[in-house]
Every structure is written in structure tokens, then in C-alpha cells.
Tab-separated table of C-alpha atoms and ligand atoms in Angstrom:
chain	number	residue	atom	x	y	z
A	20	MET	CA	109.166	90.178	124.334
A	21	ALA	CA	107.485	89.884	121.041
A	22	LYS	CA	107.985	92.960	118.923
A	23	PHE	CA	106.812	93.550	114.783
A	24	ILE	CA	109.272	93.662	111.611
A	25	VAL	CA	107.738	96.402	109.253
A	26	GLU	CA	108.774	96.122	105.181
A	27	ASN	CA	108.741	99.064	102.954
A	28	SER	CA	105.230	97.265	101.632
A	29	GLY	CA	103.971	99.578	99.107
A	30	PRO	CA	100.336	100.635	98.711
A	31	LEU	CA	97.615	98.650	100.461
A	32	VAL	CA	94.450	98.053	99.142
A	33	GLY	CA	90.901	96.312	99.969
A	34	GLU	CA	88.569	95.951	102.973
A	35	VAL	CA	89.334	95.805	106.694
A	36	GLU	CA	87.030	96.082	108.988
A	37	VAL	CA	86.478	97.826	112.305
A	38	SER	CA	86.205	96.237	115.110
A	39	GLY	CA	84.729	97.209	118.627
A	40	ALA	CA	86.010	100.429	120.782
A	41	LYS	CA	88.298	100.106	123.561
A	42	ASN	CA	87.080	102.926	125.262
A	43	ALA	CA	83.442	102.263	125.113
A	44	VAL	CA	83.696	98.558	126.336
A	45	LEU	CA	85.247	99.312	129.373
A	46	PRO	CA	84.026	101.896	130.780
A	47	ILE	CA	81.019	99.513	129.510
A	48	LEU	CA	81.841	96.949	131.099
A	49	ALA	CA	82.349	98.577	135.010
A	50	ALA	CA	79.319	100.453	134.675
A	51	THR	CA	77.783	96.151	134.969
A	52	LEU	CA	78.040	96.392	138.684
A	53	LEU	CA	76.114	98.822	138.925
A	54	THR	CA	73.410	95.847	138.702
A	55	GLY	CA	73.000	92.744	140.091
A	56	ASP	CA	71.489	91.557	137.278
A	57	LYS	CA	72.536	90.422	134.498
A	58	CYS	CA	74.449	91.933	130.957
A	59	GLU	CA	75.463	90.853	127.719
A	60	ILE	CA	77.294	93.261	125.701
A	61	TYR	CA	78.058	92.461	121.931
A	62	ASP	CA	81.162	93.263	118.992
A	63	VAL	CA	84.072	93.733	122.473
A	64	PRO	CA	87.074	93.653	121.253
A	65	ARG	CA	89.550	90.682	121.875
A	66	LEU	CA	92.364	93.111	123.564
A	67	ARG	CA	94.634	92.951	126.707
A	68	ASP	CA	92.932	95.824	127.865
A	69	VAL	CA	89.984	94.138	128.377
A	70	ASP	CA	90.973	91.683	129.931
A	71	VAL	CA	92.697	93.056	132.640
A	72	MET	CA	88.567	94.908	132.924
A	73	CYS	CA	87.321	91.439	133.196
A	74	SER	CA	89.862	90.348	135.209
A	75	ILE	CA	88.549	93.429	138.192
A	76	LEU	CA	85.012	92.268	137.885
A	77	ARG	CA	86.117	89.232	138.660
A	78	ALA	CA	87.981	90.062	141.291
A	79	MET	CA	84.419	92.135	142.278
A	80	GLY	CA	82.798	89.208	143.006
A	81	ALA	CA	81.389	88.823	139.300
A	82	LYS	CA	80.142	86.262	136.883
A	83	VAL	CA	82.150	86.594	133.680
A	84	THR	CA	81.697	85.239	130.866
A	85	GLU	CA	83.428	85.237	127.883
A	86	ASN	CA	82.269	84.094	124.501
A	87	TRP	CA	85.001	85.065	121.893
A	88	ASP	CA	83.096	83.631	118.993
A	89	GLU	CA	80.152	85.753	119.541
A	90	HIS	CA	82.803	88.739	120.510
A	91	THR	CA	80.167	88.833	123.961
A	92	ILE	CA	81.100	88.943	127.130
A	93	CYS	CA	78.198	88.257	130.242
A	94	VAL	CA	78.428	89.492	133.090
A	95	GLU	CA	76.622	88.725	135.966
A	96	ALA	CA	77.039	90.932	139.596
A	97	SER	CA	74.266	89.230	141.002
A	98	GLU	CA	76.526	90.169	144.886
A	99	ILE	CA	79.307	92.340	145.519
A	100	THR	CA	81.880	90.595	146.750
A	101	SER	CA	84.777	92.775	147.519
A	102	SER	CA	85.339	96.087	146.538
A	103	GLU	CA	89.082	96.840	146.903
A	104	VAL	CA	90.656	96.624	143.214
A	105	PRO	CA	93.462	94.630	143.018
A	106	TYR	CA	96.822	96.727	142.535
A	107	GLU	CA	98.405	94.630	140.301
A	108	LEU	CA	95.423	95.192	137.741
A	109	VAL	CA	94.954	98.851	138.251
A	110	LYS	CA	98.663	99.456	137.478
A	111	LYS	CA	97.720	96.949	134.086
A	112	MET	CA	95.540	99.989	133.160
A	113	ARG	CA	94.213	103.189	134.118
A	114	ALA	CA	90.629	102.595	132.772
A	115	SER	CA	91.076	100.397	136.675
A	116	PHE	CA	90.234	103.169	137.635
A	117	PHE	CA	86.560	103.891	135.577
A	118	VAL	CA	85.027	100.660	138.654
A	119	MET	CA	85.748	103.601	141.402
A	120	GLY	CA	82.253	105.357	140.256
A	121	PRO	CA	80.467	101.755	139.471
A	122	LEU	CA	81.465	100.340	143.835
A	123	LEU	CA	80.608	104.159	144.751
A	124	GLY	CA	76.794	103.109	143.632
A	125	ARG	CA	76.668	99.492	144.383
A	126	THR	CA	78.392	99.123	147.643
A	127	GLY	CA	79.043	102.634	149.449
A	128	LYS	CA	82.782	102.231	148.963
A	129	THR	CA	85.950	100.979	147.138
A	130	THR	CA	89.605	101.158	147.571
A	131	ILE	CA	91.416	101.329	144.409
A	132	THR	CA	94.981	102.735	144.360
A	133	MET	CA	95.965	105.635	142.392
A	134	PRO	CA	96.451	104.765	138.388
A	135	GLY	CA	100.385	104.888	137.357
A	136	GLY	CA	100.908	107.759	135.235
A	137	CYS	CA	102.436	106.777	131.920
A	138	SER	CA	104.148	107.515	129.152
A	139	ILE	CA	101.840	110.448	127.298
A	140	GLY	CA	101.825	112.363	131.392
A	141	ASN	CA	100.773	111.918	134.330
A	142	ARG	CA	97.693	111.661	133.896
A	143	PRO	CA	95.723	112.943	137.294
A	144	ILE	CA	92.774	112.074	138.841
A	145	ASP	CA	91.346	115.387	140.630
A	146	LEU	CA	88.750	116.016	138.047
A	147	HIS	CA	87.287	112.225	139.255
A	148	LEU	CA	87.760	113.050	143.213
A	149	LYS	CA	86.276	116.150	142.708
A	150	GLY	CA	83.429	115.221	141.360
A	151	LEU	CA	82.538	111.784	143.162
A	152	LYS	CA	82.955	114.317	146.143
A	153	LYS	CA	80.708	116.800	145.408
A	154	LEU	CA	78.070	113.158	145.179
A	155	GLY	CA	78.959	112.617	149.086
A	156	THR	CA	81.685	110.498	148.900
A	157	ARG	CA	84.631	110.767	151.335
A	158	ILE	CA	88.036	110.322	150.285
A	159	MET	CA	90.965	109.133	151.978
A	160	MET	CA	94.197	108.992	150.591
A	161	ASP	CA	96.892	107.368	152.269
A	162	GLN	CA	100.836	108.094	151.490
A	163	ASN	CA	101.460	104.597	149.023
A	164	GLY	CA	98.548	106.548	147.044
A	165	SER	CA	95.290	103.893	147.878
A	166	ILE	CA	91.831	105.213	147.925
A	167	ASP	CA	89.625	104.812	150.324
A	168	GLY	CA	86.234	105.606	149.201
A	169	ILE	CA	83.009	105.585	151.535
A	170	ALA	CA	79.307	107.166	150.330
A	171	ASP	CA	77.181	105.999	152.372
A	172	HIS	CA	74.613	108.284	150.735
A	173	LEU	CA	75.424	109.524	147.021
A	174	SER	CA	72.801	112.799	146.236
A	175	GLY	CA	72.640	114.737	143.234
A	176	SER	CA	75.015	118.283	142.724
A	177	LEU	CA	76.318	120.069	140.326
A	178	ILE	CA	79.567	119.687	139.220
A	179	TYR	CA	82.064	121.195	136.686
A	180	LEU	CA	84.495	119.659	135.146
A	181	ASP	CA	88.076	122.137	134.851
A	182	PHE	CA	88.766	120.210	131.325
A	183	PRO	CA	86.395	118.249	129.924
A	184	SER	CA	87.992	114.942	131.278
A	185	VAL	CA	86.635	111.517	129.297
A	186	GLY	CA	87.211	109.214	132.921
A	187	ALA	CA	86.101	111.877	134.678
A	188	THR	CA	82.971	111.942	132.763
A	189	GLU	CA	82.336	108.192	132.861
A	190	ASN	CA	82.818	107.421	136.223
A	191	ILE	CA	80.581	110.518	138.077
A	192	MET	CA	77.459	109.379	135.683
A	193	MET	CA	77.938	105.815	136.658
A	194	ALA	CA	77.764	106.746	140.142
A	195	ALA	CA	75.738	110.029	139.665
A	196	ALA	CA	73.039	107.285	137.905
A	197	VAL	CA	72.033	105.923	140.988
A	198	ALA	CA	72.464	108.946	143.354
A	199	GLU	CA	69.220	110.673	144.858
A	200	GLY	CA	68.195	113.408	142.510
A	201	GLN	CA	69.353	115.446	140.106
A	202	THR	CA	73.163	115.971	139.349
A	203	VAL	CA	74.579	118.633	136.390
A	204	ILE	CA	78.133	117.717	135.030
A	205	GLU	CA	78.640	120.937	132.992
A	206	ASN	CA	81.879	120.927	130.538
A	207	ALA	CA	81.846	117.788	129.899
A	208	ALA	CA	83.409	115.106	127.790
A	209	GLU	CA	81.357	115.218	124.312
A	210	GLU	CA	83.374	111.889	123.196
A	211	PRO	CA	81.408	108.944	121.501
A	212	GLU	CA	82.325	106.842	123.432
A	213	ILE	CA	80.502	108.835	126.506
A	214	VAL	CA	77.064	108.999	124.530
A	215	ASP	CA	77.456	104.846	123.937
A	216	LEU	CA	78.371	104.390	127.978
A	217	ALA	CA	74.979	107.187	128.674
A	218	SER	CA	73.030	105.045	125.808
A	219	PHE	CA	73.654	101.542	128.281
A	220	LEU	CA	72.800	103.137	131.822
A	221	ASN	CA	70.049	104.190	130.126
A	222	LYS	CA	69.017	100.745	129.021
A	223	MET	CA	69.970	99.673	132.444
A	224	GLY	CA	67.223	102.108	133.395
A	225	ALA	CA	68.899	105.459	134.375
A	226	ASP	CA	67.735	108.561	133.515
A	227	ILE	CA	70.368	110.543	131.695
A	228	LYS	CA	70.197	113.204	129.456
A	229	GLY	CA	72.966	115.952	126.999
A	230	ALA	CA	75.301	112.966	126.631
A	231	GLY	CA	77.218	114.217	123.441
A	232	THR	CA	77.169	118.248	124.513
A	233	ASP	CA	78.472	119.451	127.052
A	234	THR	CA	75.503	119.706	129.440
A	235	ILE	CA	74.922	116.220	131.278
A	236	ARG	CA	71.336	116.165	133.172
A	237	ILE	CA	71.580	112.660	135.526
A	238	LYS	CA	68.615	111.984	137.116
A	239	GLY	CA	69.177	109.305	139.909
A	240	VAL	CA	66.903	106.332	140.550
A	241	LYS	CA	67.041	104.018	142.878
A	242	GLU	CA	68.186	100.788	141.434
A	243	LEU	CA	69.157	99.902	137.876
A	244	HIS	CA	69.273	95.847	135.844
A	245	GLY	CA	70.367	94.009	133.137
A	246	ALA	CA	70.793	95.135	130.050
A	247	LYS	CA	71.729	93.589	126.566
A	248	HIS	CA	74.254	96.362	124.243
A	249	ALA	CA	76.096	96.478	121.749
A	250	VAL	CA	79.225	98.435	121.869
A	251	ILE	CA	79.942	101.406	119.542
A	252	PRO	CA	82.646	100.958	116.705
A	253	ASP	CA	85.973	102.027	117.405
A	254	ARG	CA	86.978	105.363	115.800
A	255	ILE	CA	90.656	105.109	116.330
A	256	GLU	CA	90.698	101.764	114.491
A	257	THR	CA	88.748	103.418	111.844
A	258	GLY	CA	91.301	106.981	111.637
A	259	THR	CA	93.983	104.381	112.020
A	260	PHE	CA	93.263	101.782	108.970
A	261	MET	CA	92.606	105.317	106.823
A	262	VAL	CA	96.098	107.037	107.443
A	263	ALA	CA	97.512	104.106	106.720
A	264	ALA	CA	95.436	103.742	103.097
A	265	ALA	CA	96.903	107.198	102.757
A	266	ILE	CA	100.086	106.594	103.720
A	267	THR	CA	100.600	103.946	101.606
A	268	ARG	CA	99.059	106.187	98.717
A	269	GLY	CA	97.014	102.981	98.596
A	270	ASP	CA	93.464	102.430	98.443
A	271	VAL	CA	91.229	101.233	101.264
A	272	LEU	CA	88.014	100.667	102.374
A	273	ILE	CA	86.996	101.151	106.088
A	274	LYS	CA	84.055	98.878	107.238
A	275	ASN	CA	81.440	98.672	110.541
A	276	SER	CA	82.791	102.639	110.771
A	277	ILE	CA	81.287	106.378	111.957
A	278	PRO	CA	81.775	108.524	110.032
A	279	GLY	CA	80.513	111.518	112.157
A	280	HIS	CA	82.669	109.736	115.092
A	281	VAL	CA	85.993	110.834	112.357
A	282	MET	CA	85.231	114.009	110.887
A	283	PRO	CA	88.148	116.311	111.693
A	284	VAL	CA	90.592	113.104	110.723
A	285	ILE	CA	88.426	113.448	106.807
A	286	ALA	CA	88.780	116.701	106.779
A	287	LYS	CA	92.669	117.019	107.271
A	288	LEU	CA	93.374	114.010	104.791
A	289	MET	CA	91.080	115.888	102.124
A	290	GLU	CA	92.963	118.532	103.145
A	291	CYS	CA	95.784	117.035	102.059
A	292	GLY	CA	94.522	115.880	98.424
A	293	ALA	CA	93.165	112.130	99.263
A	294	ALA	CA	90.251	110.851	98.985
A	295	VAL	CA	87.608	110.290	101.528
A	296	ASN	CA	83.865	108.445	100.251
A	297	ASP	CA	81.325	107.518	102.999
A	298	GLU	CA	80.381	104.441	100.507
A	299	VAL	CA	76.939	102.313	101.508
A	300	ASP	CA	79.364	100.174	103.790
A	301	GLY	CA	81.821	101.841	104.728
A	302	ILE	CA	84.632	105.063	104.526
A	303	ARG	CA	86.834	104.333	101.586
A	304	VAL	CA	90.344	106.305	101.447
A	305	ARG	CA	92.750	106.796	98.363
A	306	GLY	CA	96.236	108.073	98.908
A	307	ASP	CA	96.834	107.840	94.860
A	308	LEU	CA	95.229	109.898	93.525
A	309	THR	CA	97.373	112.907	93.649
A	310	ASP	CA	100.621	113.805	95.284
A	311	LEU	CA	99.872	114.587	99.012
A	312	VAL	CA	100.530	117.851	100.256
A	313	ALA	CA	101.179	119.440	104.097
A	314	THR	CA	98.316	120.325	106.867
A	315	ASN	CA	98.834	121.368	110.261
A	316	ILE	CA	96.893	119.472	113.165
A	317	LYS	CA	95.929	120.586	116.865
A	318	THR	CA	94.700	117.802	119.109
A	319	LEU	CA	91.423	119.265	121.170
A	320	PRO	CA	88.815	117.178	123.132
A	321	TYR	CA	85.762	116.040	120.681
A	322	PRO	CA	84.714	117.164	118.773
A	323	GLY	CA	88.129	118.285	118.129
A	324	PHE	CA	90.863	116.571	116.804
A	325	PRO	CA	91.390	113.931	118.136
A	326	THR	CA	94.399	113.477	120.405
A	327	ASP	CA	94.400	109.196	119.882
A	328	MET	CA	95.278	109.891	116.349
A	329	GLN	CA	98.119	112.186	116.920
A	330	ALA	CA	101.182	110.809	116.234
A	331	GLN	CA	99.651	108.377	113.365
A	332	PHE	CA	98.963	111.029	111.200
A	333	MET	CA	102.446	113.164	112.283
A	334	ALA	CA	104.078	110.207	110.432
A	335	PHE	CA	101.537	110.284	107.556
A	336	LEU	CA	103.346	114.396	107.771
A	337	THR	CA	106.324	112.884	107.532
A	338	THR	CA	105.719	111.720	103.751
A	339	VAL	CA	103.655	114.384	101.776
A	340	GLU	CA	105.327	117.867	100.489
A	341	GLY	CA	105.818	120.721	102.218
A	342	GLU	CA	105.944	121.456	106.231
A	343	SER	CA	102.913	120.930	108.581
A	344	SER	CA	102.743	120.953	112.414
A	345	VAL	CA	100.605	119.609	114.880
A	346	MET	CA	100.238	120.894	118.694
A	347	GLU	CA	98.925	118.091	120.938
A	348	THR	CA	97.128	120.889	123.609
A	349	VAL	CA	95.700	117.998	125.058
A	350	PHE	CA	98.442	116.161	127.149
A	351	GLU	CA	101.656	117.362	128.151
A	352	ASN	CA	103.843	114.866	126.154
A	353	ARG	CA	102.640	112.800	124.119
A	354	PHE	CA	105.265	113.450	121.705
A	355	MET	CA	107.977	110.513	122.361
A	356	HIS	CA	106.801	109.172	119.068
A	357	VAL	CA	109.009	112.055	117.506
A	358	ALA	CA	112.234	110.559	118.384
A	359	GLU	CA	111.223	107.024	116.500
A	360	LEU	CA	109.684	108.697	114.007
A	361	ASN	CA	113.140	110.954	113.226
A	362	ARG	CA	115.530	107.554	114.190
A	363	MET	CA	113.713	107.350	110.772
A	364	GLY	CA	114.781	109.894	109.511
A	365	ALA	CA	111.806	112.348	109.760
A	366	ASN	CA	114.212	115.232	110.987
A	367	ILE	CA	111.171	116.707	113.058
A	368	ARG	CA	111.671	119.454	115.494
A	369	VAL	CA	109.113	119.897	118.875
A	370	GLU	CA	108.951	123.761	121.011
A	371	ASP	CA	107.700	122.829	124.161
A	372	ARG	CA	103.348	121.879	122.732
A	373	LYS	CA	104.321	121.700	118.993
A	374	ALA	CA	106.384	120.182	116.763
A	375	PHE	CA	107.198	120.515	113.163
A	376	VAL	CA	107.080	118.213	110.198
A	377	PRO	CA	109.474	118.999	107.648
A	378	GLY	CA	108.009	116.783	104.791
A	379	ASN	CA	109.221	113.787	102.824
A	380	LYS	CA	112.111	116.423	101.550
A	381	ARG	CA	114.187	113.366	102.180
A	382	PRO	CA	112.600	109.117	102.477
A	383	LEU	CA	111.945	107.341	105.249
A	384	VAL	CA	114.364	104.284	106.110
A	385	GLY	CA	113.937	101.375	107.758
A	386	ALA	CA	115.337	101.294	111.913
A	387	GLN	CA	114.813	99.720	115.284
A	388	VAL	CA	112.406	101.804	116.809
A	389	VAL	CA	110.308	101.522	120.192
A	390	THR	CA	107.019	101.846	121.079
A	391	THR	CA	106.407	103.847	124.037
A	392	ASP	CA	102.146	104.194	124.312
A	393	LEU	CA	99.608	102.490	121.898
A	394	ARG	CA	99.061	104.895	119.521
A	395	ALA	CA	103.063	105.614	119.095
A	396	GLY	CA	102.914	101.966	118.366
A	397	ALA	CA	100.572	102.601	115.927
A	398	ALA	CA	102.226	105.365	114.074
A	399	LEU	CA	105.668	103.655	113.755
A	400	VAL	CA	103.814	100.379	112.153
A	401	LEU	CA	102.738	103.094	109.485
A	402	ALA	CA	105.783	104.759	109.148
A	403	GLY	CA	107.521	101.447	108.913
A	404	LEU	CA	105.251	100.266	105.891
A	405	TYR	CA	105.614	103.981	103.569
A	406	ALA	CA	109.832	103.562	104.858
A	407	LYS	CA	112.549	102.052	102.473
A	408	GLY	CA	113.541	98.657	103.867
A	409	ARG	CA	112.688	97.101	107.432
A	410	THR	CA	111.375	98.878	110.432
A	411	GLU	CA	111.697	96.907	114.070
A	412	VAL	CA	108.786	97.801	116.004
A	413	SER	CA	109.594	97.005	120.176
A	414	GLU	CA	107.320	96.529	122.981
A	415	ILE	CA	104.588	96.352	121.143
A	416	TYR	CA	101.701	94.536	123.826
A	417	HIS	CA	101.649	98.489	123.754
A	418	ILE	CA	99.658	97.889	120.692
A	419	GLU	CA	97.672	94.689	121.200
A	420	ARG	CA	96.323	97.077	124.512
A	421	GLY	CA	94.114	98.420	121.717
A	422	TYR	CA	94.329	97.192	118.666
A	423	GLU	CA	92.310	93.575	116.976
A	424	ASN	CA	94.174	91.516	115.272
A	425	PHE	CA	96.093	93.730	114.366
A	426	VAL	CA	98.315	91.914	112.150
A	427	GLU	CA	96.303	90.051	110.393
A	428	LYS	CA	93.908	93.093	109.093
A	429	PHE	CA	97.239	94.840	107.864
A	430	THR	CA	98.652	91.209	106.368
A	431	ALA	CA	94.873	91.003	104.336
A	432	LEU	CA	95.965	94.716	102.800
A	433	GLY	CA	98.894	93.840	101.011
A	434	ALA	CA	101.084	94.891	104.505
A	435	LYS	CA	104.239	93.282	104.917
A	436	ILE	CA	104.031	92.705	109.112
A	437	ILE	CA	104.694	89.748	110.996
A	438	ARG	CA	105.529	89.275	115.134
A	439	VAL	CA	107.730	88.015	116.273
A	440	ASP	CA	108.569	87.467	119.701
A	441	GLU	CA	111.984	89.344	120.569
A	442	GLU	CA	115.091	86.201	121.714
B	502	LIG	C1	91.225	108.438	127.309
B	502	LIG	O1	91.437	108.418	128.952
B	502	LIG	C2	91.016	107.488	126.851
B	502	LIG	N1	90.914	105.803	127.732
B	502	LIG	C3	91.985	107.897	126.268
B	502	LIG	O2	92.829	107.300	125.197
B	502	LIG	C4	92.405	109.133	125.553
B	502	LIG	O3	93.529	109.819	125.162
B	502	LIG	C5	92.021	110.318	126.721
B	502	LIG	O4	89.987	109.846	127.305
B	502	LIG	C6	91.584	111.831	125.147
B	502	LIG	O5	90.725	111.443	125.279
B	502	LIG	C7	89.992	105.342	127.691
B	502	LIG	O6	89.258	105.891	127.493
B	502	LIG	C8	90.337	103.976	128.476
B	502	LIG	P1	91.311	112.408	130.059
B	502	LIG	P2	91.641	109.825	130.380
B	502	LIG	O7	90.708	112.136	131.606
B	502	LIG	O8	90.031	109.756	130.178
B	502	LIG	C9	93.047	115.403	132.822
B	502	LIG	C10	93.965	105.057	123.804
B	502	LIG	O9	95.267	105.382	123.322
B	502	LIG	N2	92.777	115.179	133.669
B	502	LIG	O10	90.334	113.379	129.282
B	502	LIG	O11	92.489	109.528	131.546
B	502	LIG	C11	94.900	115.114	132.039
B	502	LIG	O12	95.867	115.274	132.655
B	502	LIG	C12	93.965	105.969	125.224
B	502	LIG	O13	93.021	104.180	123.627
B	502	LIG	C13	93.262	115.785	134.827
B	502	LIG	O14	93.754	117.210	134.472
B	502	LIG	O15	91.995	111.145	130.024
B	502	LIG	C14	94.025	115.131	130.552
B	502	LIG	O16	95.527	115.917	130.207
B	502	LIG	C15	94.874	107.326	125.694
B	502	LIG	N3	92.810	115.826	136.028
B	502	LIG	C16	93.531	115.765	130.762
B	502	LIG	O17	92.328	115.559	131.518
B	502	LIG	C17	92.072	114.058	135.784
B	502	LIG	O18	91.135	114.208	136.654
B	502	LIG	C18	92.994	114.173	129.188
B	502	LIG	O19	92.442	113.198	130.083
B	502	LIG	C19	91.614	113.637	134.469
B	502	LIG	C20	91.891	114.255	133.581
């Protein structure tokens, strides 16, 4: 297994270009199954998760052509030869579950296994199934967690989500796009990735209004056609590099970023004393102008502070003056990085869903640490850039699932990080 060796790096300086959003391109690729026409997706990040989704599309019978010089993927699902999603792909990536809605919409049936839980929580799918049932799907589940969905006819419905689940909103929206009649999703997720998916579906001929608000109205259409779409920039990669500039007291310009997608991260960095400016070709973050101080974070569904930035921001808060608190309200177990940061001397204590971060009373010291999930891994690298000495981050396949050219982008900013294969 590979690992990252990270050395204390001093201030990161320079500019970095953000890739297309992982959490937008995955549902958009799934949505291409809704038409037999060719779809072209641009600004696709080269990630392991994208490879898994392409394998799923091919397993369903789609022709998938990847052009990485152009960061383009073409999908032509002229016929669906199977609607049984291979277990070995579902267990690799929870987002595999996003193909359930499109398969029901296109073929009226699907067989898929329950996506596994992961280190951040048990990741239930009850809201996905509740919504798809309301659209007319019969769901049968066997004792091995295999789910059969049958939908001879999808018809629009009023669907209330008990929690604004991103995945459930996306799965329901994709099936409702070709259901008969109107569907209203209330308490829908409002993330930019939902808006990007709706924008792609509307280019395919869907009739979706309200994406980005808590109420999405979908008028089903008979058929969808091919479309071309450029994926939005990745707001979590944007936030990760913003925090990298702050934690190293550097000066970094993050290009191909959308300030409106990272407002909570901008606000919190400014509360800590970092300078954040929206410049012509990107967001410029400086952590070198004043002493940086504590703040309090509470993760919430969009537009609140993103749970996917919680670990990275916590790593930063271990380096500032004063005690901070970090409350995680979205996932029930997203503090796995605390134990690893404490191995570096962070001295964080957790009480239920709240972590108390004492700040820089004690300097962080490099250590051997383990990546437990994608964002925790990024947080440990950030801490290693700041800590005295050398940090070895293992299980880095988690990180490579969601960050394109991770080492190259950080090295170009002056980070001392190399990737080695563990003996
Ligand atoms: C998406 O996951 C993202 N993944 C996650 O990003 C992100 O953390 C999450 O949204 C929240 O923003 C992708 O888009 C591929 P949810 P998703 O359904 O859709 C509960 C990353 O690092 N819930 O919004 O799985 C659930 O338990 C990843 O890129 C139910 O109770 O998240 C959780 O507590 C990590 N029942 C909360 O909702 C359901 O049926 C949020 O989950 C579904 C979810």
C-alpha cells in the first residue's frame, strides 16, 4: 500500500487550479443512463471514483470513451444490457447507488446491493428508497442486502425528505425526470452539485425547477436526449487549498474556483484572521499577514459549513491561538481524524458530536498516521505540512479517490510531499 511522506514545508506560495467536482460528476455520469443518445461530459477529474463509475456504466452496456488529455468522457448507453449493478463495484464506492434512479427511469428495473457503511457513518439509504417507492417502485430486499427495484410505471409524487440528503435528492430527481406527471421534493438538498445535475438533466430535455432551494419541482417527460456539459469546479478541493494556504501561513491563488460555493469557509478563515480576496482569476488566501486565532465551527447541510471541510479545518485550528470547537451535525462518526491528529500532539478532546481543539499551546510534531476517509486524509497531510519534522500518512488510496494530481498540485506550491509504495 502506498503512503505520503510529508515534511514541514513552510509557507505554501503560488497558484493552483481546481479540478472538476467529484460529487457533481458522479451523479451526472449516472444520469447518462437515462438516454440512448451520446452524452459528452467535460472538465472531468481523473479520480478512482470516476473509474469505478465508468466501470458501472460499461457493466450496464454503455459505451464509455475516456479522453484524459481533454478531461472528457463520452457515454453512449444506446441499450442497457444489464440492470444488475455488480457488487464488487458497489462496495468500492457508495456513489454507485446513484445509478438506481436512472436504471428505474430507463428500464423499470434494477438490482443493487446496499452500499456499505464507511468510517464516517453507517450511511443508510432509507430516504432514497422512500422517494423511489413514492414514485411507484416496488422494492424487495433479501437477507444479503441485495435490493430489487421494479417500476413498471413511474408517476410523479410529493416527496418529503426527513433529512436533506444529497444522494437521495439526486436519485429521486433522476427517476422523477421521466416519471409521468409532477414530482415535488420538499426539504431537498441544496448543494451546488444538485444544481449542476439538474442543469445537465434539463439540457437532456428534463423539466426541473428549484434545484438549489429546498423545494424542487420536476415535470416528468417521456424521453431524454443526449447533451454536453462541463462539470462545476470542486468546492471541497477549493476549500482544501484555501485551508492549506492558511495552515502554512502562505499566500495561494486558487484558480477555477467559485467563491459563492465556499462562503462558509471564506467567512471562517476571515474570522481566524486570514486574508481572503476574490480576485479576477481566483480566490487568494493569505495566512501570513497576522497572527491567526480560534473560531467555532458547526457543520450543516448546504449552505452551512460543509461536513467535507470539517477535518481539514480542524487540522488548521490546531495551529492557531486559542481554543476552538468543532461540531459535526451531518454524520454520526466523522471524528476519526481526531485520534490521528492527537498522535501529532493536537490534544483534541471529543464530547459526543463536539470536538474541543486547544490550539497551538503545543506545537504539532510529525508522526505515523492513518487515513480513515478521504477528507481526514487531506487533513492529515495539511497537519504534516505545518508540523515539526516528518509525517507518514498511510492508506492514501482514500485520498486518491477524490483529489486529482494531489501530490503534483501541492508540490507546485512548495509542499514537501512524496508518494512512496509501502514495503
Ligand atoms: C454526499 O454523500 C457526498 N458524496 C459526501 O461527500 C458528503 O459528505 C455528503 O453528501 C453530505 O454533504 C457524494 O456526493 C458522492 P447524504 P451522501 O445522503 O449523499 C443521512 C466526500 O468526502 N441519510 O447527504 O451519501 C446520512 O446518514 C463525501 O466527498 C439518511 O439518514 O450524503 C447522513 O447522516 C463523503 N438516509 C446524512 O443523511 C438516507 O437515505 C447526509 O447524508 C441518506 C442519508
